[in-house]
Short mmCIF file of C-alpha atoms and ligand atoms in Angstrom, two decimals:
data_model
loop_
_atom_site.label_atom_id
_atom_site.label_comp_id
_atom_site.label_asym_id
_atom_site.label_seq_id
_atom_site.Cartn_x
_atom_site.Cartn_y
_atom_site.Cartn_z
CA UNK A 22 6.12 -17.47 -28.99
CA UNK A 23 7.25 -14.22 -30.01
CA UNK A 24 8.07 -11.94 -27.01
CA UNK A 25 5.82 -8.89 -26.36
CA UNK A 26 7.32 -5.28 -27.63
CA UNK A 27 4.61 -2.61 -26.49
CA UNK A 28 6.85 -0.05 -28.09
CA UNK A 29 5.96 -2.02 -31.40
CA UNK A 30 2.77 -2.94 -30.83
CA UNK A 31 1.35 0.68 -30.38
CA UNK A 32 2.56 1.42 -33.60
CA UNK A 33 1.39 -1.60 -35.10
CA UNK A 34 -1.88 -0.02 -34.76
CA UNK A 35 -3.81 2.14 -37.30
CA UNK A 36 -2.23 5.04 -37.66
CA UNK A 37 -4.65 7.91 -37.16
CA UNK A 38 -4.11 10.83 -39.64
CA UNK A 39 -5.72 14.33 -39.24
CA UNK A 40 -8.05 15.85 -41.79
CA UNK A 41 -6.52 17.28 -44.74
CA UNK A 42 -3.76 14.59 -44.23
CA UNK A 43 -2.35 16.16 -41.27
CA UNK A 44 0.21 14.20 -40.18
CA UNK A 45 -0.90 14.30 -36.50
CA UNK A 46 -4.62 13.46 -35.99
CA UNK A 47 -7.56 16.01 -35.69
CA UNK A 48 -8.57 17.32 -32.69
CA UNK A 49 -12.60 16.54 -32.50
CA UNK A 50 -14.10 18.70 -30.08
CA UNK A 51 -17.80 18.39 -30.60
CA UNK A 52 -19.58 17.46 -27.38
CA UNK A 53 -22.24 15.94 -30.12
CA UNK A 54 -22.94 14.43 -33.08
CA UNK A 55 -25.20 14.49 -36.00
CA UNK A 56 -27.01 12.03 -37.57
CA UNK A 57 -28.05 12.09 -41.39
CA UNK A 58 -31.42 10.09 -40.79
CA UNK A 59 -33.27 10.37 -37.87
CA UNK A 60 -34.12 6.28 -37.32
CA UNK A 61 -30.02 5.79 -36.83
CA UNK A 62 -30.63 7.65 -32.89
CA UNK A 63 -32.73 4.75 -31.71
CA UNK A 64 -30.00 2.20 -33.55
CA UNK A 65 -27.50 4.00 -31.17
CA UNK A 66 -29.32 3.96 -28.25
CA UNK A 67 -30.11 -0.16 -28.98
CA UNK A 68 -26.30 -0.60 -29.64
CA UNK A 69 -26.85 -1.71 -33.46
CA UNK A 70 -24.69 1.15 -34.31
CA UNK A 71 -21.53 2.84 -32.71
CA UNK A 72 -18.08 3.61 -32.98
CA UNK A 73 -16.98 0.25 -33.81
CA UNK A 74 -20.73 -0.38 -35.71
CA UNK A 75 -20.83 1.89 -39.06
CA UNK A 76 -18.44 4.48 -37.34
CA UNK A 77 -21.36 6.46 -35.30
CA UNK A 78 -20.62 8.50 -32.85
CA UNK A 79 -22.86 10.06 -30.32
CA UNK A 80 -22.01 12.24 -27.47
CA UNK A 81 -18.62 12.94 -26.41
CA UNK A 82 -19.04 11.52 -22.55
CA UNK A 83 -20.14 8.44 -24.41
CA UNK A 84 -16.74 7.89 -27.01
CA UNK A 85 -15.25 10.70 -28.71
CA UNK A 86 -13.48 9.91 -32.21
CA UNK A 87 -10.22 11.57 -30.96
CA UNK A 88 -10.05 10.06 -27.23
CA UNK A 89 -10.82 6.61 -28.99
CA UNK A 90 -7.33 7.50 -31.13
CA UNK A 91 -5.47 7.67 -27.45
CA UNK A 92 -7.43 4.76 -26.10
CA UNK A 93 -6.23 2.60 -29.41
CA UNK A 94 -3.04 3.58 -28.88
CA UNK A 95 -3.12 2.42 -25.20
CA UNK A 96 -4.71 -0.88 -25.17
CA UNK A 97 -2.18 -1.77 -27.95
CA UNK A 98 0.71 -0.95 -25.93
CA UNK A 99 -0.71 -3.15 -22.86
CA UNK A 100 -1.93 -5.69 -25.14
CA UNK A 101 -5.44 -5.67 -24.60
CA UNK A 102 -8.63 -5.61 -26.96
CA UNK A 103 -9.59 -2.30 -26.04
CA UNK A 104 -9.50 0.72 -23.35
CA UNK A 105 -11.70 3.36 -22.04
CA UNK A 106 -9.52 6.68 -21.47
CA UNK A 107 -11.25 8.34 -18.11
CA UNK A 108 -10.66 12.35 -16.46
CA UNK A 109 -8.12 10.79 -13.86
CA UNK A 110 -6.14 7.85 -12.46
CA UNK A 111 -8.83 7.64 -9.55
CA UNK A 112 -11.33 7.34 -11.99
CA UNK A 113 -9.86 4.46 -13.82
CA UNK A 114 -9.42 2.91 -10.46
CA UNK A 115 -12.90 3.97 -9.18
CA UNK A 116 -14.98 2.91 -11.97
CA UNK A 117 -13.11 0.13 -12.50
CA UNK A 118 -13.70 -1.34 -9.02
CA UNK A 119 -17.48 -0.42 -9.02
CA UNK A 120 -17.99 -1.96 -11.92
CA UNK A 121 -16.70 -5.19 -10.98
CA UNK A 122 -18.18 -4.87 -7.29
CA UNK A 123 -21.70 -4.13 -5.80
CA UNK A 124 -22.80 -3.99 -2.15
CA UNK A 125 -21.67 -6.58 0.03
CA UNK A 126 -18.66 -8.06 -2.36
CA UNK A 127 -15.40 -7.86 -1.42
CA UNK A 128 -11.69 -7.20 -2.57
CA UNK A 129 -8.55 -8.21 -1.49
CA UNK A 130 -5.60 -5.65 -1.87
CA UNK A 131 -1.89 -4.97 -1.78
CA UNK A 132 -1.42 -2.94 1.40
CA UNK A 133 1.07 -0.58 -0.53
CA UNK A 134 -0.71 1.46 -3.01
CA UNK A 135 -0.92 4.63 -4.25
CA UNK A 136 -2.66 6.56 -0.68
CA UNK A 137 -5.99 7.46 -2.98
CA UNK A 138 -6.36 4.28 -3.78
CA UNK A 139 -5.96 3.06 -0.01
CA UNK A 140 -8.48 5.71 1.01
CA UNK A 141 -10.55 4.67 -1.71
CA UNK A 142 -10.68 0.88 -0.50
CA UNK A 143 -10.37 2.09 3.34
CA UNK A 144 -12.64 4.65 3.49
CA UNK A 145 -15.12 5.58 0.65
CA UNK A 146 -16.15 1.79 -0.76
CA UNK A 147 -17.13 0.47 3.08
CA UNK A 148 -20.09 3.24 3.19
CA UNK A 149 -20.78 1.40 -0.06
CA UNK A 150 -21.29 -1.97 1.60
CA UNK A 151 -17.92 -2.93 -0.30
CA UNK A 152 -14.98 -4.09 1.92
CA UNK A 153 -11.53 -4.94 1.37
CA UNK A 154 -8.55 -6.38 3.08
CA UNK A 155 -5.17 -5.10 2.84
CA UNK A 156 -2.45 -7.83 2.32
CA UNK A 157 1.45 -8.25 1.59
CA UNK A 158 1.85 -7.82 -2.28
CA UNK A 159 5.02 -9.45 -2.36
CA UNK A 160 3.45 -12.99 -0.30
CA UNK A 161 0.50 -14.42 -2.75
CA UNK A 162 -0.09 -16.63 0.04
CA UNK A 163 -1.23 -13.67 2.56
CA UNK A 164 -3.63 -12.70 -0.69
CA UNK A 165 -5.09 -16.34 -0.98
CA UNK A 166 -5.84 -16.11 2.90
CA UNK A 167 -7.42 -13.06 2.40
CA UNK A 168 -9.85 -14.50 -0.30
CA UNK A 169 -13.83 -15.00 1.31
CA UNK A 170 -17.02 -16.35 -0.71
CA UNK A 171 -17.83 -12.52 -1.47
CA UNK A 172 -14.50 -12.02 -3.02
CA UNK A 173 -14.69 -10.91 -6.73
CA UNK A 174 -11.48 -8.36 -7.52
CA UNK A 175 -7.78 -8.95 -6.22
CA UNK A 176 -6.15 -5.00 -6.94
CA UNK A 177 -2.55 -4.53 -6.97
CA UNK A 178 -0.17 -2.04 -8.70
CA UNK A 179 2.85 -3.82 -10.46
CA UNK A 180 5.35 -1.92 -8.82
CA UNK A 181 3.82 -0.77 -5.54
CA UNK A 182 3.66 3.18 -4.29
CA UNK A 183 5.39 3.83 -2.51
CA UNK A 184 7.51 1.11 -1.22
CA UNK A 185 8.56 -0.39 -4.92
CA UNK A 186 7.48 -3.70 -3.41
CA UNK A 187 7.16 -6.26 -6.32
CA UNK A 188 4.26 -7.91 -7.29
CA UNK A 189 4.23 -11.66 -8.69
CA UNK A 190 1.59 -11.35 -11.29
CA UNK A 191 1.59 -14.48 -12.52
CA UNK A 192 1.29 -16.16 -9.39
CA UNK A 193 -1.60 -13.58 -8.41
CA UNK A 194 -3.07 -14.25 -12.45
CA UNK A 195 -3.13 -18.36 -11.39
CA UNK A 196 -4.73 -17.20 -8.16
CA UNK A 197 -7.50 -15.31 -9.44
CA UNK A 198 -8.10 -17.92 -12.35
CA UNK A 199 -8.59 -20.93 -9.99
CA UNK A 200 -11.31 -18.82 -7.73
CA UNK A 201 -12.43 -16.79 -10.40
CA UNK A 202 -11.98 -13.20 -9.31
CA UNK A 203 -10.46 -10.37 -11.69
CA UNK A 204 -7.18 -9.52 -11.00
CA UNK A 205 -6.65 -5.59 -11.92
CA UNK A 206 -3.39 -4.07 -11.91
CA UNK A 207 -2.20 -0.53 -11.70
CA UNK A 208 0.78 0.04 -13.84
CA UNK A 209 1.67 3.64 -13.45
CA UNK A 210 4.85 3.15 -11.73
CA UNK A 211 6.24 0.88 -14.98
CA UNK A 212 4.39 1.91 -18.38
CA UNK A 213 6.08 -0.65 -21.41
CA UNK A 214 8.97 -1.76 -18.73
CA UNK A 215 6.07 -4.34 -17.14
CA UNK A 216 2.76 -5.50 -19.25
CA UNK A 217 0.75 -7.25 -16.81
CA UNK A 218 -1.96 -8.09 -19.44
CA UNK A 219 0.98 -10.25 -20.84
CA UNK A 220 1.41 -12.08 -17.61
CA UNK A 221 -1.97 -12.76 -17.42
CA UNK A 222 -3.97 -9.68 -15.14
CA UNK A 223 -7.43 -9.07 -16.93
CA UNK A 224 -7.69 -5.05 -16.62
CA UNK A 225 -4.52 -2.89 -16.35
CA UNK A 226 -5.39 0.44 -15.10
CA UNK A 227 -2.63 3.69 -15.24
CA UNK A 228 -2.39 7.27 -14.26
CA UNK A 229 -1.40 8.50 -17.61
CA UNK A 230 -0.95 11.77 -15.43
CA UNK A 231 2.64 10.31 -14.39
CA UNK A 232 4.79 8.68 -17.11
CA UNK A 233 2.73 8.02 -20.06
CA UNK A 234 2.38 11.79 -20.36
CA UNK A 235 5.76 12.13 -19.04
CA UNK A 236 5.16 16.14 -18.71
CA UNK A 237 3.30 17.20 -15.63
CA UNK A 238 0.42 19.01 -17.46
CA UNK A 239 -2.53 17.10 -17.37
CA UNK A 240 -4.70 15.00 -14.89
CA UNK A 241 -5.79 11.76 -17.03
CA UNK A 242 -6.10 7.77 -16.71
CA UNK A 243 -6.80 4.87 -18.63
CA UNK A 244 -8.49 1.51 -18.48
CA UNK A 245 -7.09 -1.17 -20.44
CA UNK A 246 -9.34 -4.56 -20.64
CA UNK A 247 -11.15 -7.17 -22.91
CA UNK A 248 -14.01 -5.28 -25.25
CA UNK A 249 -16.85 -7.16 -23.25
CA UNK A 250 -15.45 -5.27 -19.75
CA UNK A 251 -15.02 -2.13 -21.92
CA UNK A 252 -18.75 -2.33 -23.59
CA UNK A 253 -19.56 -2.75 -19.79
CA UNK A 254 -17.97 0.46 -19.00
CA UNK A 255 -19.46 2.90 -21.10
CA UNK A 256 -23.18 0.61 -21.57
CA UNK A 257 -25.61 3.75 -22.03
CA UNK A 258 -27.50 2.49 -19.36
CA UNK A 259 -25.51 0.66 -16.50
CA UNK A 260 -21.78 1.70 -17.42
CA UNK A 261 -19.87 3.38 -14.63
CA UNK A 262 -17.25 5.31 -16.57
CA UNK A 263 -20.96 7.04 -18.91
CA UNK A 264 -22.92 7.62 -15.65
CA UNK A 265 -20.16 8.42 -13.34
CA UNK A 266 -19.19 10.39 -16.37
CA UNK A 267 -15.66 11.09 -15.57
CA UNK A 268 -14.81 11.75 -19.26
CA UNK A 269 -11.69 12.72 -20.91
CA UNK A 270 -11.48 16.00 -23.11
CA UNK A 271 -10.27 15.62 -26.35
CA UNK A 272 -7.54 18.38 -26.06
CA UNK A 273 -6.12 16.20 -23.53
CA UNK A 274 -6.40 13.23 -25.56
CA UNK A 275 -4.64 14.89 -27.96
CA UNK A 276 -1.69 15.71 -26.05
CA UNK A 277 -1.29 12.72 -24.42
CA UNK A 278 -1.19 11.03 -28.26
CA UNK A 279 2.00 13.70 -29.04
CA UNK A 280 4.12 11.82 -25.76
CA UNK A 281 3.38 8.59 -26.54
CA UNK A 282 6.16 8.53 -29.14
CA UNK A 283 8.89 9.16 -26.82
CA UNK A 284 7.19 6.97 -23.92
CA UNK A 285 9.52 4.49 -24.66
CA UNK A 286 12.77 6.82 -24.99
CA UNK A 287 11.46 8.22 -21.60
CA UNK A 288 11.05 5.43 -19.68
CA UNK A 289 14.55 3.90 -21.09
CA UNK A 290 16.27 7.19 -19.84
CA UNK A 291 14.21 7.28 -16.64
CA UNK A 292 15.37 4.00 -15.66
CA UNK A 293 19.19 4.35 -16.96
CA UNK A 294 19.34 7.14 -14.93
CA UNK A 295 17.86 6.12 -11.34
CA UNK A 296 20.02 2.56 -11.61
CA UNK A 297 22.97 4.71 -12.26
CA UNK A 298 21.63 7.13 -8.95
CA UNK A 299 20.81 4.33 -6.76
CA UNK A 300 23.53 1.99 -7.38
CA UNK A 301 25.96 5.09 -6.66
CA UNK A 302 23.91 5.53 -3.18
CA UNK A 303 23.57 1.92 -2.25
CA UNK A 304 27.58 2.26 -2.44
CA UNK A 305 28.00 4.65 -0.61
CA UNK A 306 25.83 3.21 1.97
CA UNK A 307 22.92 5.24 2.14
CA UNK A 308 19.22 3.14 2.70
CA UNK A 309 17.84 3.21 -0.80
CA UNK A 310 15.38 1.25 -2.50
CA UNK A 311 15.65 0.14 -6.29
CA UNK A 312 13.98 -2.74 -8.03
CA UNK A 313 16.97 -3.27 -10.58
CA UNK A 314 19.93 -3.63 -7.78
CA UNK A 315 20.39 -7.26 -6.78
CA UNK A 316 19.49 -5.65 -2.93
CA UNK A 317 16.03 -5.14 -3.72
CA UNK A 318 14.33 -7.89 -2.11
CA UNK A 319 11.97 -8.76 -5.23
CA UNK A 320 15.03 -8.23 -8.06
CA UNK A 321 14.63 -11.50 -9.36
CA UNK A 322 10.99 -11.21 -9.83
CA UNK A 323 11.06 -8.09 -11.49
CA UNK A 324 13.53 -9.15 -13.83
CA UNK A 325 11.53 -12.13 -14.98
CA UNK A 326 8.59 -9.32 -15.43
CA UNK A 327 9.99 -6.65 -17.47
CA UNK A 328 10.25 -6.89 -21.05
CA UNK A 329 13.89 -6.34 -21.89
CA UNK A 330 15.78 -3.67 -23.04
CA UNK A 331 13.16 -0.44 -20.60
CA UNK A 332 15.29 -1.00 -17.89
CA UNK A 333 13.57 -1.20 -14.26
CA UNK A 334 11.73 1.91 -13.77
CA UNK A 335 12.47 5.52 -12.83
CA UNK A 336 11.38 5.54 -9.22
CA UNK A 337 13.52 4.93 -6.19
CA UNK A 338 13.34 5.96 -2.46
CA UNK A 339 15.83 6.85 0.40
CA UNK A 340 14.89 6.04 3.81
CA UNK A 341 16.29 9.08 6.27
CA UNK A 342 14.99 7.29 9.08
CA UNK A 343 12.98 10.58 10.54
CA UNK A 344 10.55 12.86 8.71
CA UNK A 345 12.88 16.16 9.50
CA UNK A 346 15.87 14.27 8.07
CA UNK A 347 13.89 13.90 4.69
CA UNK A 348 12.86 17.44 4.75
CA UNK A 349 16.87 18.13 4.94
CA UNK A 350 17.44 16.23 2.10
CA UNK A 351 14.66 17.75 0.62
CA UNK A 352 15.42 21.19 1.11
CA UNK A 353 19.34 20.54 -0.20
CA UNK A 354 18.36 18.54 -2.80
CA UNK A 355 16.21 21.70 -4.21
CA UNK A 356 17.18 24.69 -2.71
CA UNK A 357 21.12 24.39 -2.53
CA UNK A 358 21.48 21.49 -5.24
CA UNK A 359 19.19 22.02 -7.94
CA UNK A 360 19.02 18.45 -7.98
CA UNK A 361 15.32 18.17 -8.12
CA UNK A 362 11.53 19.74 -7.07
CA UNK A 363 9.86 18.81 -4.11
CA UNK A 364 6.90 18.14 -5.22
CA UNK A 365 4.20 14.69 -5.12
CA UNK A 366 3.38 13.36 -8.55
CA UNK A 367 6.23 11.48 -10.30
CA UNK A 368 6.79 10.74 -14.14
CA UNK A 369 7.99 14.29 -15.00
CA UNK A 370 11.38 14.97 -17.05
CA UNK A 371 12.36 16.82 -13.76
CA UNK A 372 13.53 15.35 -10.78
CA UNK A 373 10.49 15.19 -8.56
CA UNK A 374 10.62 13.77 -4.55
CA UNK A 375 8.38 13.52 -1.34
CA UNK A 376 8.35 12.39 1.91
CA UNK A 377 5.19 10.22 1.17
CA UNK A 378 4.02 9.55 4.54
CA UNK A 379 3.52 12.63 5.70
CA UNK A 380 2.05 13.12 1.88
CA UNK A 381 0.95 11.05 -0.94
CA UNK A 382 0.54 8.04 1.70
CA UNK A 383 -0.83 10.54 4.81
CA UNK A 384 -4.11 8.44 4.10
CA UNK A 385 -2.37 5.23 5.41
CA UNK A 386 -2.72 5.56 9.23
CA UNK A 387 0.84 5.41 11.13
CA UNK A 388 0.34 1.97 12.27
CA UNK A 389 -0.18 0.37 8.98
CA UNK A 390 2.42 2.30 7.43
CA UNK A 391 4.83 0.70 9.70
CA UNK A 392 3.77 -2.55 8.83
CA UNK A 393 4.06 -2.09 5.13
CA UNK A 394 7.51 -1.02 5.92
CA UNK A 395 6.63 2.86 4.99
CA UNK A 396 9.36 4.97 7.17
CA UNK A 397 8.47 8.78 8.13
CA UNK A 398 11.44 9.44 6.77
CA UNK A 399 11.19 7.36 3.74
CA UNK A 400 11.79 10.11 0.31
CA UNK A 401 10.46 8.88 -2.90
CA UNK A 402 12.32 10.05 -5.83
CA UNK A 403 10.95 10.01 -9.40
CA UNK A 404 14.21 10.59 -11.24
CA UNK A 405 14.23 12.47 -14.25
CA UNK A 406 16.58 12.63 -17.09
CA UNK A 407 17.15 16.75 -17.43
CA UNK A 408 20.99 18.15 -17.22
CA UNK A 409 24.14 15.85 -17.18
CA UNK A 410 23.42 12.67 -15.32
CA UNK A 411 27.62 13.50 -14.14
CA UNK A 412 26.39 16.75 -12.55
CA UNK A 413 23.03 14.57 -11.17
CA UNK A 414 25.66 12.30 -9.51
CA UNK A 415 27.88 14.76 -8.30
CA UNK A 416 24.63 17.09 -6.73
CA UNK A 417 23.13 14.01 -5.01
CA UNK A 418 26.38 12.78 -3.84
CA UNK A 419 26.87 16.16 -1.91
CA UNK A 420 23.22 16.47 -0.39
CA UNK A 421 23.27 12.57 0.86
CA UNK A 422 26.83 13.51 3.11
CA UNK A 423 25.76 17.02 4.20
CA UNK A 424 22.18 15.42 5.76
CA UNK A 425 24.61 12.26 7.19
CA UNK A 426 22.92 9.70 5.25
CA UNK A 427 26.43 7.72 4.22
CA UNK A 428 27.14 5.04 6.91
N1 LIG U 12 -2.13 5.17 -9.18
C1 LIG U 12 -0.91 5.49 -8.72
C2 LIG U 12 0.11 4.42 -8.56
C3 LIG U 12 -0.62 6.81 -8.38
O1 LIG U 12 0.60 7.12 -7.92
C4 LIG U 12 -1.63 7.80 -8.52
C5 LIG U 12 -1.37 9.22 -8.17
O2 LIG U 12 -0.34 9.57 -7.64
C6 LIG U 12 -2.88 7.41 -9.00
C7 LIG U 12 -3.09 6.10 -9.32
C8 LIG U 12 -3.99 8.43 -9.16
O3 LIG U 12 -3.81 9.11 -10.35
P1 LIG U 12 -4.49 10.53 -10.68
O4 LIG U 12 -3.80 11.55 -9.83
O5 LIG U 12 -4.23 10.70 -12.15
O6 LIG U 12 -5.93 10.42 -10.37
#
């Protein structure tokens, strides 16, 4: 069999030209849509007719002709039949979850995701009657334990926030296959480096607000799943993603369509770049984290998931051991350095870093981020690919000794 490219296979798809043969596709902004004869509203409403039936379109919450373009483009790269494109990454996750789960089921998670997410699962979903228990992504066993009569979803994101723990989605596929549970996967962390549809997950869900965008200017997500789940999703009637209604604009659609192009160049450069950084620091000593240096606990699982030739991802953390250290390196990193911004959110073409438990992870309480291994002092660096990489080196070299993080 023919290894998967998801650089090729988004462009594999139909290309999408604007009107008047623009060469970029048209921006389609109407919230609603006309119909020539007045019996084709019902046929809608029935599902005889739609986007996919004699090219109707309704109402833009429902699909939109320019965020189906985006969403096209997106289930092609993960290799699945079709994708909803949603307002956010939570709402991908959210909608995604409670439309696989009612009152009284239950899910069993990685314990290192993104801290939404946790909160999400944590927090929000028990006042719905829907629990969830928080397990080791990188032991399938712990997630097999974990699995009741009321399970129906095992969640985990490929490359885990913020602790770049791997996880082994096959095994986790073969898991959820034998006790027939969806397995959905976050892949925000690793757009085209990991598809997890390939290695078997059913719905791959992203914050195209990171990397797939790649430029820090919108808030978007995706969900990426067979058409059936998808129809589910955006059914006039039940669907989560048309009643929740966490819709994407077109505009946004739009702009996310003008990155995808370069997604691939991105991600390549991301990822040169950080194995360059953190295979520097790991020399020198300092307590980094990297899925593509032999160190990294889960190396040789990651490199059996990645299709070849993206490299292994552009994020990587330092642990300074206390929260003030981090802010140190922070604060030289930025303010003397220029190395970077200190800022949450990652996929940028900047340099961005946090400490993420006193952040993005704050939702995790203190006792379970010491079990998932999350250090106060742990940064998280999403490295970008702007000035000379030798400068990069040089900048990050200087900031690591001057906050005494070489041993
Ligand atoms: N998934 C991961 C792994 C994330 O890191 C984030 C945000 O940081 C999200 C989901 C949520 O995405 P959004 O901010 O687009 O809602």
């Amino acid at each position: 069999m023919q290894k998967f490219n998801p650089e090729q296979a988004m462009w594999n798809v139909r290309r999408e030209f604007g009107e008047h043969g623009g060469v970029t596709p048209s921006v389609s902004r109407s919230s609603t849509f006309t119909v020539m004869d007045p019996c084709i509203m019902p046929e809608i409403f029935e599902g005889l007719r739609g986007p996919e039936k004699n090219g109707c379109f309704l109402y833009s919450r429902h699909f939109n002709p320019t965020v189906d373009v985006l969403a096209r483009y997106l289930a092609a790269m993960e290799g699945t039949e079709a994708a909803v494109c949603t307002a956010s990454g939570m709402a991908a996750i959210s909608c995604t979850l409670l439309q696989l789960c009612q009152t009284g089921d239950h899910i069993v998670s990685s314990d290192t995701v993104y801290g939404g997410t946790h909160a999400l699962l944590r927090e929000l979903f028990p006042r719905m009657g829907i629990s969830t228990s928080f397990v080791n992504p990188t032991d399938t066993q712990s997630f097999e334990a974990a699995i009741t009569k009321k399970t129906r979803v095992i969640y985990t994101e490929a490359v885990g926030n913020p602790t770049l723990k791997v996880a082994d989605i096959p095994a986790l596929t073969d898991l959820a296959k034998t006790n027939d549970l969806t397995l959905v996967v976050d892949n925000t962390f690793t757009p085209v480096i990991v598809s997890p549809a390939q290695l078997g997950a059913d719905i791959v869900v992203h914050s195209l607000t990171k990397f797939v965008n790649g430029a820090s200017d919108v808030i978007a997500g995706v969900i990426c799943a067979a058409k059936p789940f998808v129809h589910k999703l955006m059914d006039l009637h039940t669907g989560r993603v048309m009643l929740l209604g966490p819709t994407m604009d077109p505009r946004i659609a739009y702009d996310i369509i003008q990155r995808l192009p370069h997604l691939a160049l991105r991600m390549r450069e991301h990822g040169a770049r950080a194995m360059i950084i953190a295979a520097r620091l790991n020399e020198m000593g300092v307590d980094i984290a990297y899925p593509g240096l032999p160190s990294h606990p889960q190396y040789r699982l990651m490199s059996r998931l990645i299709n070849e030739g993206y490299g292994y991802g552009g994020m990587l953390t330092i642990d300074c051991g206390t929260r003030s250290r981090a802010e140190d390196l922070m604060n030289v990193l930025q303010n003397e350095e220029r190395f970077g911004y200190i800022a949450v959110s990652l996929g940028y073409y900047d340099t961005l870093m946090s400490c993420s438990s006193s952040s993005t992870s704050s939702e995790v309480p203190p006792e379970d981020q010491h079990k998932i291994g999350l250090s106060p002092g742990l940064v998280r660096l999403s490295v970008g690919f702007t000035g000379s990489l030798a400068a990069r080196l040089e900048q990050i070299e200087r900031a690591v000794k001057k906050v005494g993080l070489v041993r």
